[in-house]
Coordinates of C-alpha atoms in Angstrom, one line a residue:
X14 CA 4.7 5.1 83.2
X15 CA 3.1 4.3 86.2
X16 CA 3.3 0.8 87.1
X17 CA 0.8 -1.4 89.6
X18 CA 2.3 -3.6 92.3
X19 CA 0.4 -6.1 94.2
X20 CA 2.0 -5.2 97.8
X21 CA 0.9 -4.2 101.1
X22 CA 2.4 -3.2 104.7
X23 CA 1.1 -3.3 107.9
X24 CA 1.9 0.5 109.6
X25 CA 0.5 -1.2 113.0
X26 CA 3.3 -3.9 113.2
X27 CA 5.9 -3.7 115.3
X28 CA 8.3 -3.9 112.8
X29 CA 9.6 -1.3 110.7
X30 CA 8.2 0.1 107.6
X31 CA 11.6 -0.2 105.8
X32 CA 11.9 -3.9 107.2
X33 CA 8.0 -4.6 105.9
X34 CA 8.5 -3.5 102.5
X35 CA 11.8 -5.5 102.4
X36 CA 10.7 -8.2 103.3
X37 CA 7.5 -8.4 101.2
X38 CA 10.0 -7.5 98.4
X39 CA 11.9 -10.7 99.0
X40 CA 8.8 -12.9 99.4
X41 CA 7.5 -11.8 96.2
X42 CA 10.7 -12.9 94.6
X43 CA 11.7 -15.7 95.8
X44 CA 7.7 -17.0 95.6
X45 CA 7.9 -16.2 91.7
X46 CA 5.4 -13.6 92.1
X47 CA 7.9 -11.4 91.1
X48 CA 9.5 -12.4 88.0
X49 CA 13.2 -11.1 87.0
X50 CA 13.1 -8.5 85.0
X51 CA 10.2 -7.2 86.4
X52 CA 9.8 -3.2 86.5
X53 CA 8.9 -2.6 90.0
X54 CA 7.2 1.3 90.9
X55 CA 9.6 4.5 91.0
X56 CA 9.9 5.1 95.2
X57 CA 8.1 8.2 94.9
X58 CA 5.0 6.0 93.2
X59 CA 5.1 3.5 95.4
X60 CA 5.2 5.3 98.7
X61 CA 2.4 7.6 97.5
X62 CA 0.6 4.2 96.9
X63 CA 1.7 2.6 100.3
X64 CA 0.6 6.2 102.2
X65 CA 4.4 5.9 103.4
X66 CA 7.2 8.4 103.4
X67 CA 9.4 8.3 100.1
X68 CA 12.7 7.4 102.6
X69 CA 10.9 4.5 103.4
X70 CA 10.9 3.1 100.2
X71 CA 14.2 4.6 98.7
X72 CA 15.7 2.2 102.0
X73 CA 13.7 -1.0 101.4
X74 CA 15.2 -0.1 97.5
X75 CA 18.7 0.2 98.6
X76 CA 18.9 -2.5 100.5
X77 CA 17.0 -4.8 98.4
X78 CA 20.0 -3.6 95.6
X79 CA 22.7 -4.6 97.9
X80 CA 21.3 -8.2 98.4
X81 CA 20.7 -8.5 94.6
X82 CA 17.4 -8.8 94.6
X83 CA 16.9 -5.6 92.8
X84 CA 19.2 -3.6 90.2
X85 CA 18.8 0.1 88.7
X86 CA 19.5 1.9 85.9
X87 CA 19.7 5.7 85.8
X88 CA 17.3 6.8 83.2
X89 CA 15.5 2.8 83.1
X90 CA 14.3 2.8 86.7
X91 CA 14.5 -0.4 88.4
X92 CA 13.7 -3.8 88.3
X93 CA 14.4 -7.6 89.6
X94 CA 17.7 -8.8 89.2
X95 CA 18.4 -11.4 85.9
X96 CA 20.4 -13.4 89.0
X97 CA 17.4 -12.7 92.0
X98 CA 16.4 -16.6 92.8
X99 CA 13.1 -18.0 92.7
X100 CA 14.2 -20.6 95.4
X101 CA 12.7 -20.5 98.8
X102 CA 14.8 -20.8 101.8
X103 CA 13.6 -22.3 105.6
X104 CA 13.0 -19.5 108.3
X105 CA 16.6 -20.2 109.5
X106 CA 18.5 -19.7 106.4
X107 CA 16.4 -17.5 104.6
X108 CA 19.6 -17.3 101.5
X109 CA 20.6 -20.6 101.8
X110 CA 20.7 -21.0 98.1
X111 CA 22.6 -22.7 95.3
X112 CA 24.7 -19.7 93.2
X113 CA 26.1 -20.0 89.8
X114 CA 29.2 -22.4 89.6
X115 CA 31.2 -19.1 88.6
X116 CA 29.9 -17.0 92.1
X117 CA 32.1 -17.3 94.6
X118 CA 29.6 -17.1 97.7
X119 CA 31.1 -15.9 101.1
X120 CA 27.9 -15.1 102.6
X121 CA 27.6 -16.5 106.2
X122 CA 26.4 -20.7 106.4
X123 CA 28.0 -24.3 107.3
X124 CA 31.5 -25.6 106.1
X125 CA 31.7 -26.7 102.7
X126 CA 30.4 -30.5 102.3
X127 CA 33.6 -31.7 101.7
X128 CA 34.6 -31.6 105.0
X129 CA 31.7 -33.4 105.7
X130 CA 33.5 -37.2 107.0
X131 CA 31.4 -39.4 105.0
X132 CA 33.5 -42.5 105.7
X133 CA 33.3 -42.4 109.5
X134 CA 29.4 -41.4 108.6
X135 CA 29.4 -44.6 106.5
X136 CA 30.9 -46.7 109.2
X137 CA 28.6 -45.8 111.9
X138 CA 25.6 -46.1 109.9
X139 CA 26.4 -49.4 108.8
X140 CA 27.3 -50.7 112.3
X141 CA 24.2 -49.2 113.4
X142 CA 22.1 -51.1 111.0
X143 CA 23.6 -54.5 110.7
X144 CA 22.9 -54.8 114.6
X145 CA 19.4 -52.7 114.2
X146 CA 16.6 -55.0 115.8
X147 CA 13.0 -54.5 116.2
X148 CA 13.3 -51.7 119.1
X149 CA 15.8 -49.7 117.0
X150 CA 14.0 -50.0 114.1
X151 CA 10.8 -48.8 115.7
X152 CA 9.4 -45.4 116.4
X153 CA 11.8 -43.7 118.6
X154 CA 10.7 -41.8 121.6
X155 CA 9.8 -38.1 120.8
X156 CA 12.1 -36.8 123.3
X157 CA 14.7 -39.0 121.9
X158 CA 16.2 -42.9 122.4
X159 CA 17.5 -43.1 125.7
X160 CA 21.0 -44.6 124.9
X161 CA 21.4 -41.1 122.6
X162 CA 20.7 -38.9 124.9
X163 CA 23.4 -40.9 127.9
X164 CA 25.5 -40.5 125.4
X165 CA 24.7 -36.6 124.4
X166 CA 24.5 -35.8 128.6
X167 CA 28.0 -37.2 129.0
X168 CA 29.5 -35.6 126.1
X169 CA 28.4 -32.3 126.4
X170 CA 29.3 -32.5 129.7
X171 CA 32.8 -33.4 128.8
X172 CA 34.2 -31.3 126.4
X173 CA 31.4 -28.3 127.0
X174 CA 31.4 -28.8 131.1
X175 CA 27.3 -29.4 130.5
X176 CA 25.3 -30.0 133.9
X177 CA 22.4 -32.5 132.8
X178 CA 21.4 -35.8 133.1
X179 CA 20.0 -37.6 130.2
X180 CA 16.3 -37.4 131.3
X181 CA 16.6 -33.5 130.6
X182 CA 18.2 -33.8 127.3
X183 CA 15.9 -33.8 124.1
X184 CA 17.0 -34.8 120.6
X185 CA 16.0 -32.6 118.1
X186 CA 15.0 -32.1 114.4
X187 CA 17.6 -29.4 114.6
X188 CA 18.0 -26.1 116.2
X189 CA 15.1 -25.0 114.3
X190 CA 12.7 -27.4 116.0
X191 CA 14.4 -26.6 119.7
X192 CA 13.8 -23.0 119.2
X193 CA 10.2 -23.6 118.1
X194 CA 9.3 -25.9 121.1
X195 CA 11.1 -23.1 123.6
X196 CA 8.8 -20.3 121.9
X197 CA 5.6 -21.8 122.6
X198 CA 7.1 -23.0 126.0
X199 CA 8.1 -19.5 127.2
X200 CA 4.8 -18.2 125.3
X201 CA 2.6 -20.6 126.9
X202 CA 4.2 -19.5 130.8
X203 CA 3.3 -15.7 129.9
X204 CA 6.2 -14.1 127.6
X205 CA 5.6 -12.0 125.0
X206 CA 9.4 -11.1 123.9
X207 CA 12.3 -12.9 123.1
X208 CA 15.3 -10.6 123.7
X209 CA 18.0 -11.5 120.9
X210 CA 21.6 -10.1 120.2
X211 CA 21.9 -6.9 118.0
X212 CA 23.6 -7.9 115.1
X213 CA 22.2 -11.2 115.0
X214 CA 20.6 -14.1 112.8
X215 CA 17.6 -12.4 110.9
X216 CA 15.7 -15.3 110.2
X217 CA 15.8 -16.5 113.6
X218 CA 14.1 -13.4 114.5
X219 CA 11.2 -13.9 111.7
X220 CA 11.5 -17.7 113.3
X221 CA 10.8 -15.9 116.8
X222 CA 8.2 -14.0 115.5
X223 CA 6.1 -16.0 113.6
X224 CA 6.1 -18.4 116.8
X225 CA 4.2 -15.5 118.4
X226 CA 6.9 -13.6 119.9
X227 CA 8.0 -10.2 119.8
X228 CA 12.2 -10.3 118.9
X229 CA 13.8 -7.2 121.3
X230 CA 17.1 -6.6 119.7
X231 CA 19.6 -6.0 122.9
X232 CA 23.5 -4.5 121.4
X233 CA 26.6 -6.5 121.2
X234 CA 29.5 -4.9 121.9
X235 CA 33.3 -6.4 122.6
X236 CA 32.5 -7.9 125.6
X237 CA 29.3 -9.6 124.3
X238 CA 25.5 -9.0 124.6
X239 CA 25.3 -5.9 126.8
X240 CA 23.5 -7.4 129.7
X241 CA 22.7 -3.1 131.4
X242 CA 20.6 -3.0 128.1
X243 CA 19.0 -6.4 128.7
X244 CA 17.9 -5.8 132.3
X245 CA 16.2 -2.6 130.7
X246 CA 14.4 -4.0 127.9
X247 CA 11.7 -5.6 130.4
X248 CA 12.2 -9.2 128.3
X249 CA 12.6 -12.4 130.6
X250 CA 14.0 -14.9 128.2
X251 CA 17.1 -14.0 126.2
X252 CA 18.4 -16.0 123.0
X253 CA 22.9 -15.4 122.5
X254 CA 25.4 -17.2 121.1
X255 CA 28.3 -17.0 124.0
X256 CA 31.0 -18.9 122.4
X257 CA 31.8 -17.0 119.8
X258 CA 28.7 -14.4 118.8
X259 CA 27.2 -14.4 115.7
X260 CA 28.0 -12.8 113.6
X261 CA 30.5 -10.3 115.0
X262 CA 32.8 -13.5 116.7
X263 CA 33.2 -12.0 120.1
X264 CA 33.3 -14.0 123.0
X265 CA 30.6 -13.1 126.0
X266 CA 33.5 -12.3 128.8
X267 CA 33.4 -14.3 132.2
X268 CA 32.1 -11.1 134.2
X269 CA 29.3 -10.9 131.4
X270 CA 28.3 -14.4 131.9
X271 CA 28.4 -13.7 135.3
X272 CA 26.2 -10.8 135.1
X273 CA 24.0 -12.8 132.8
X274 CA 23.3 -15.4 135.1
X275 CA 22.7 -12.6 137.9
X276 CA 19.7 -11.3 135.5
X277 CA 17.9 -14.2 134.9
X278 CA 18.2 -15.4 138.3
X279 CA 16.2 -12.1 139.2
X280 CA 14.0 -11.7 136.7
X281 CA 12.8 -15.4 136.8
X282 CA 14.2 -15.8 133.1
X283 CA 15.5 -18.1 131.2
X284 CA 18.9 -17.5 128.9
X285 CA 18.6 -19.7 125.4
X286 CA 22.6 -20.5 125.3
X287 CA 23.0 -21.4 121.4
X288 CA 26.4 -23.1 121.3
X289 CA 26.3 -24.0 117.8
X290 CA 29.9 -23.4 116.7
X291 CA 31.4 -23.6 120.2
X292 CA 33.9 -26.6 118.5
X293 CA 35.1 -24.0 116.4
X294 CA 36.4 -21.8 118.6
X295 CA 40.6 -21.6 119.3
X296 CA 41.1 -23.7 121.8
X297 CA 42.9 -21.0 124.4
X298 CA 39.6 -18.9 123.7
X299 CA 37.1 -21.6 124.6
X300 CA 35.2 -21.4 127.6
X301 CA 32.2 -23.8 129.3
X302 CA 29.0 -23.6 128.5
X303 CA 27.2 -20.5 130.2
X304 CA 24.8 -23.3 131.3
X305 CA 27.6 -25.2 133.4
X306 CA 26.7 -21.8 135.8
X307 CA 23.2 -22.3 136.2
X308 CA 21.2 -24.7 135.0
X309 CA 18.1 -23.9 136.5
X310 CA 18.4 -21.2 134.3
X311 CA 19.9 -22.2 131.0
X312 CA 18.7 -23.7 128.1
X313 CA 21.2 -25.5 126.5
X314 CA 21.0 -25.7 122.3
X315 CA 23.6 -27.5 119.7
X316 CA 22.8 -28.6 116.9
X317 CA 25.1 -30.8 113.7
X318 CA 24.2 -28.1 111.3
X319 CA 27.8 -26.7 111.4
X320 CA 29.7 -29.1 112.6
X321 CA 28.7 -32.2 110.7
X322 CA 26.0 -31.4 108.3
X323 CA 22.8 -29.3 108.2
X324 CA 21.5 -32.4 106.1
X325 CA 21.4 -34.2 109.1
X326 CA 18.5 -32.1 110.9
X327 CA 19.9 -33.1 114.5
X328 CA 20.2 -31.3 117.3
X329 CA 19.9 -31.4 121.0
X330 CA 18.6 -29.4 124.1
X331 CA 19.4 -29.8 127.8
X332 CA 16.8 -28.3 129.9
X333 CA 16.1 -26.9 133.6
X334 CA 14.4 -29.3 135.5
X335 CA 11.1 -27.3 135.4
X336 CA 11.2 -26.8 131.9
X337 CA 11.9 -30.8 130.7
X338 CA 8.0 -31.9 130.8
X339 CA 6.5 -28.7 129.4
X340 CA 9.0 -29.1 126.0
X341 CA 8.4 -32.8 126.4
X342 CA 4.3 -32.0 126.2
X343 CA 4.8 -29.8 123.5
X344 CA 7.0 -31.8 121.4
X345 CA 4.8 -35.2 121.4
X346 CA 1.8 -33.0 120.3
X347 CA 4.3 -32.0 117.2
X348 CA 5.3 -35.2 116.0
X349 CA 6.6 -38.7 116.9
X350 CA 10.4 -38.2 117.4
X351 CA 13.6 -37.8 115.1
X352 CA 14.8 -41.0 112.7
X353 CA 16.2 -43.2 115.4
X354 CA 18.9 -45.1 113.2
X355 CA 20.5 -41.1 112.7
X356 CA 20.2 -40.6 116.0
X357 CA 22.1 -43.6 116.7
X358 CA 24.5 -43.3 114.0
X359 CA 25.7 -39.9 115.9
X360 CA 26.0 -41.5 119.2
X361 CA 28.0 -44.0 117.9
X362 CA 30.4 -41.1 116.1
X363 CA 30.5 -39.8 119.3
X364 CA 31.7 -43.0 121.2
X365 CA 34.0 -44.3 118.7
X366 CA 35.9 -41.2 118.9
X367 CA 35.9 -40.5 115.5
X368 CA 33.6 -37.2 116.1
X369 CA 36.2 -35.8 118.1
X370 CA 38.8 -36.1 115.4
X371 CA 36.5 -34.7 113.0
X372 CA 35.8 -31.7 114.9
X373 CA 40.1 -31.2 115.7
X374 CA 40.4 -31.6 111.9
X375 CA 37.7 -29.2 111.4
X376 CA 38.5 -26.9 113.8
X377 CA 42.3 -26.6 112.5
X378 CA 40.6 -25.9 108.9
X379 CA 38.4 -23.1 110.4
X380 CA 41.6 -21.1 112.4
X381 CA 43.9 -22.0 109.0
X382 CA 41.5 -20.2 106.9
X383 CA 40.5 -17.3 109.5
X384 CA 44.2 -16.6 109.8
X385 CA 44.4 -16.2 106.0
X386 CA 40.8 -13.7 106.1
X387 CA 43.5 -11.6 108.5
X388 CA 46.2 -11.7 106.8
X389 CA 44.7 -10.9 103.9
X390 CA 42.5 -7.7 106.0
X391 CA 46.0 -6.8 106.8
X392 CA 47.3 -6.9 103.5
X393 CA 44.3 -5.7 101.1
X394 CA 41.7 -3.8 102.9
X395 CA 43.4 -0.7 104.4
X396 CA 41.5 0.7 107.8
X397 CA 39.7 -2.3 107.9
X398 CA 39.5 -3.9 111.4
X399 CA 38.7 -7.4 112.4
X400 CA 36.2 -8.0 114.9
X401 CA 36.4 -10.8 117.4
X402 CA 38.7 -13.7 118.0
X403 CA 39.8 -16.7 116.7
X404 CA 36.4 -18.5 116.4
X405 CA 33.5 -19.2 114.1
X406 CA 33.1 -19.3 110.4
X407 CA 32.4 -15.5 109.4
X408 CA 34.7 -12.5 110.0
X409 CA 32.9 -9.2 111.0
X410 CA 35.1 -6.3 109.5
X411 CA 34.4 -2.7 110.2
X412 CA 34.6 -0.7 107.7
X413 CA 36.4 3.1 107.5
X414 CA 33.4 5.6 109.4
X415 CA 32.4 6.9 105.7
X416 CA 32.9 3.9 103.7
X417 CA 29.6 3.1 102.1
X418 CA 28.4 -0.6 103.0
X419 CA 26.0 -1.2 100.0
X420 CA 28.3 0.1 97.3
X421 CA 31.1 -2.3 98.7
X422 CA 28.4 -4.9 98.6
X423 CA 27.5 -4.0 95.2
X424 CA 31.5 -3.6 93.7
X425 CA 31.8 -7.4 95.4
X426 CA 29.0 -8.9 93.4
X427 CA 29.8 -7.3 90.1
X428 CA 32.9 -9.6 90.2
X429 CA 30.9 -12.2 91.4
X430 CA 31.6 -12.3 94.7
X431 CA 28.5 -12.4 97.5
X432 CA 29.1 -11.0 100.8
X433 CA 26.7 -9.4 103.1
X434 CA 26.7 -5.9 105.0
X435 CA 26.6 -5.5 108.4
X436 CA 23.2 -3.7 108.3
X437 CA 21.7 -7.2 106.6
X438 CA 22.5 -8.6 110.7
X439 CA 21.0 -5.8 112.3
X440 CA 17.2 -5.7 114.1
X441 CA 17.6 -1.6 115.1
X442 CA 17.8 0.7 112.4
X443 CA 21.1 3.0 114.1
X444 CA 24.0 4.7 113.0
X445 CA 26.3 1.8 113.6
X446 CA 29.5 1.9 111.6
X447 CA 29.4 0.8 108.1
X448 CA 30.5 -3.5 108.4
X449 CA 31.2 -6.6 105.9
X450 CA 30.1 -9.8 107.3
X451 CA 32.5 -12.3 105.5
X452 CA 31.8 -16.3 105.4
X453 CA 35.0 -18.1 104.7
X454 CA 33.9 -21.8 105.4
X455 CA 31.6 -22.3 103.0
X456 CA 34.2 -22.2 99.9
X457 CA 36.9 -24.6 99.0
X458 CA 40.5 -23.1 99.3
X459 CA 41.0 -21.8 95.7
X460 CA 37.8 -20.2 95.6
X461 CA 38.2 -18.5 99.1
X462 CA 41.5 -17.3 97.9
X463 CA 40.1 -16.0 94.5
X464 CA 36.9 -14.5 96.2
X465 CA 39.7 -12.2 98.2
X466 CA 40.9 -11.0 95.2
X467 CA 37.7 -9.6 94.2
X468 CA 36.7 -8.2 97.0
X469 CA 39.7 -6.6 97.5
X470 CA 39.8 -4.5 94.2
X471 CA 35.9 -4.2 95.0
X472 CA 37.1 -2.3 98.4
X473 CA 39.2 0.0 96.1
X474 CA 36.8 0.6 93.7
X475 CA 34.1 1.5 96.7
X476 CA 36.7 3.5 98.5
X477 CA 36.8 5.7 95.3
X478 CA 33.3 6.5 95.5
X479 CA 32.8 7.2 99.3

């Protein structure tokens, strides 16, 4: 029976076909325009409808099935999952989403909120309002209260080896709004791309886009972003995650920093140096900031999304001098600065000390549970390898050469267990090798452990059908 979907594609756009129809998929779903149980148009119907090549639509399908947005049913065609949400994500963290109390979620995201220090939270917000007058409890500047961002310019120079001073540093509604301001920044000075790592975040790269940039995806390999395949992409500005890559964990090397500097320096660029788990990292494997090499070149980005709370919506920039009053323009055309008693509340973590034990307890959490994702790859997941080094909150395991990604995706979530495939992080349709992106800091210690367990048998059970 042929059925009538409301759904268009643009075969003009820069992005892919496959991606398009993907991505419309989603939106319908998560909008509620798409119902679950919905019937949704054989492939062969739909790309007759879209004028679009039946491969085009049988990948948008598959992928759409790994992500459980879609299921089908030999013989019943297919349909919206019973479980696909009707929430709505932000740009950023487009599955940021509540599951079931009986999934055990390992997708990528923040540490769970218990390891959130609400008492030393407590604490500093009381302090800060029992001595709030009428200057602290009045609009704060948009580029942020000047005690904060002392405070922020001397911290991130001290544990991160940061070169600022606080008149370049901006407080932020997030990393979200940092990356925003630089878009229309770098847009506004004559760029039209935005080269970003390959894996990377996708809804950055929507983020990018819809900000009115193109996204150039540039490969990742163990050394980091491959900076031979930057200097031939013809993009000037380049967003990476140095510290410890997202999401494959790798750390850019010192002769690729070196080499990235080197590039922008010639092209006139700018490198967008998003450190936002750099705390994270094993201490033996941290390195400065890339912007402590140039900073008339790098944009410096943190944010407390993954280190305290993404509740918190602060984060920070430190600029190039010639870039501070342009973000500074923009931003006080966008709104009138961040809550000023948060801001404050941070600063005085920060000063009290009691952020740095936070992030030393935190970080010994992170490497505890990582070691127990390797030990377990070690154990469980035969020919599995485990990408990168002791840092950040996902692993990045490649997968045997002929394993199939999706049905390992699938196996996992039949036991309710959520996981993502490497492909989900990619911006180039290649032939990389088949990957399982696996979030381990989201989840208490019970369900991390029982979440293993499943995917383990769901590896066996995948491995049968390769």
């Amino acid at each position: 029976m042929p059925i009538n979907l409301s759904l268009s594609i643009d075969v003009q756009s820069r992005g892919t076909l496959a991606v398009q129809l993907r991505n419309a998929f989603r939106t319908q779903i998560e909008e509620g325009a798409l119902r679950p149980g919905t019937r949704v148009p054989s492939s062969r119907q739909l790309a007759a409808d879209l004028g679009v090549s039946r491969s085009v639509v049988v990948e948008a399908y598959e992928q759409l099935c790994a992500e459980g947005y879609l299921v089908s049913h030999h013989g019943s065609g297919t349909s919206v999952a019973a479980s696909a949400r009707a929430d709505v994500g932000s740009a950023l963290t487009p599955d940021d989403h509540t599951p079931a109390p009986t999934v055990c979620d390992l997708r990528t995201g923040s540490p769970h909120d218990s390891a959130f220090p609400r008492q030393d939270w407590i604490r500093a917000v009381s302090a800060v309002v029992t001595s709030a007058g009428r200057r602290e409890l009045d609009y704060a500047p948009p580029s942020g209260l000047p005690v904060v961002r002392h405070t922020l310019a001397g911290y991130l120079g001290r544990v991160r080896g940061v070169r600022t001073r606080p008149e370049h540093v901006m407080v932020t509604s997030g990393f979200a709004q940092g990356l925003a301001l630089l878009c229309r920044v770098l847009r506004d000075r004559g760029h039209d791309t935005l080269a970003v790592e390959d894996p990377g975040h996708p809804g950055e790269w929507r983020f990018i886009a819809e900000a009115g940039l193109r996204p150039v995806g540039i490969p990742v390999d163990s050394d980091g972003i491959r900076v031979d395949a930057l200097a031939a992409s013809g993009a000037r500005a380049v967003l990476v995650t140095p510290a410890s890559q997202f999401p494959t964990g790798v750390t850019l090397t010192g002769r690729r920093r070196a080499q990235l500097v080197a590039w922008a320096q010639e092209v006139d660029g700018y490198v967008v140096e998003d450190d936002f788990d750099a705390a994270l990292v094993a201490p033996a494997q941290r390195m400065p900031a890339v912007q402590s090499l140039a900073p008339d070149r790098v944009v410096y980005a943190g944010s407390a999304s993954k280190v305290l709370t993404p509740a918190l919506r602060l984060g920070w920039l430190a600029t190039p001098a010639d870039l501070t009053a342009p973000v500074e323009r923009t931003r006080a055309s966008w709104d009138i600065g961040c809550s000023g008693l948060e801001q404050l509340a941070f600063a005085r973590l920060i000063d009290t000390g009691a952020f740095d034990r936070h992030l030393r307890r935190l970080g010994a959490d992170v490497q505890k549970r990582r070691q127990a994702v390797r030990d377990f790859v070690a154990g469980h997941l035969p020919d599995v390898t485990l990408v990168g080094g002791d840092g950040g909150l996902q692993a990045y395991l490649l997968l045997p050469a002929r394993h199939p990604e999706e049905a390992l995706v699938r196996a996992a979530r039949r036991r309710s267990v959520l996981v993502r495939g490497g492909r989900f992080y990619a911006l180039r349709p290649d032939d990389r090798p088949p990957a399982l992106v696996l979030g381990y800091a989201g989840v208490r210690g019970p369900e991390l452990g029982r979440g293993l367990a499943g995917l383990a048998a769901a590896y066996r059970e995948s491995a049968g059908r390769g």
